[in-house]
Amino acid sequence: AQRVTQPEKLLSVFKGAPVELKCNYSYSGSPELFWYVQYSRQRLQLLLRHISRESIKGFTADLNKGETSFHLKKPFAQEEDSAMYYCAPEFPNKFYFGSGTKLNVKP
Amino acid sequence: EAGVTQSPTHLIKTRGQQATLRCSPISGHTSVYWYQQALGLGLQFLLWYDEGEERNRGNFPPRFSGRQFPNYSSELNVNALELEDSALYLCASSPLVAETYEQYFGPGTRLTVT
């Protein structure tokens, strides 16, 4: 069965430090992969999607098909990055969200 | 551009009653998704509607149902409410972009079952 795992519930880093939010999925095929973010008192919104190969707000996400992972990375965290991050693989006709990682960037 | 809207914001019901939640997608979006976010849990996929048809549903009992109207708005109905149905219910809509479904979320409806 398809599954998505975000192993860290909470990740605390200092401003300027690198950050990596982990996401692992189990699926034999090639899902489309998304990261969504929810800032305090705002609605859930798309951060980036793998198909676009884009960098949004300094974040990038690398797909590792061998490890079935899609980790979100940023070289220098900013305080405004503090938010809840959800990994969301799109399997055929099914939509899953990870349980989320709360990123806390300390000054 | 107006975003996804949901009503009501809050809903308080008694165990055994029925709840109806509503969602209006972004103009031009034909797909609507419903998710349940219970306290401490991630988003659990409930239902997906596209072009008026139910395309798929998650692992929820049949008392969770819904429909999509010709204007693409949607209703989620929860019958025979149980205490554990208390959660934030999120609606999202999407166009079909490059064969993937990028979702735009509403603010949610907080359902409390007492």
PDB file of C-alpha atoms in Angstrom, chain B residues 44 96 105:
ATOM      1  CA  GLN B  44      -6.628  12.271   5.755  1.00  0.00           C
ATOM      2  CA  LEU B  96      -5.470  20.018 -14.164  1.00  0.00           C
ATOM      3  CA  PHE B 105      -7.022  24.938   0.053  1.00  0.00           C
TER       4      PHE B 105
END
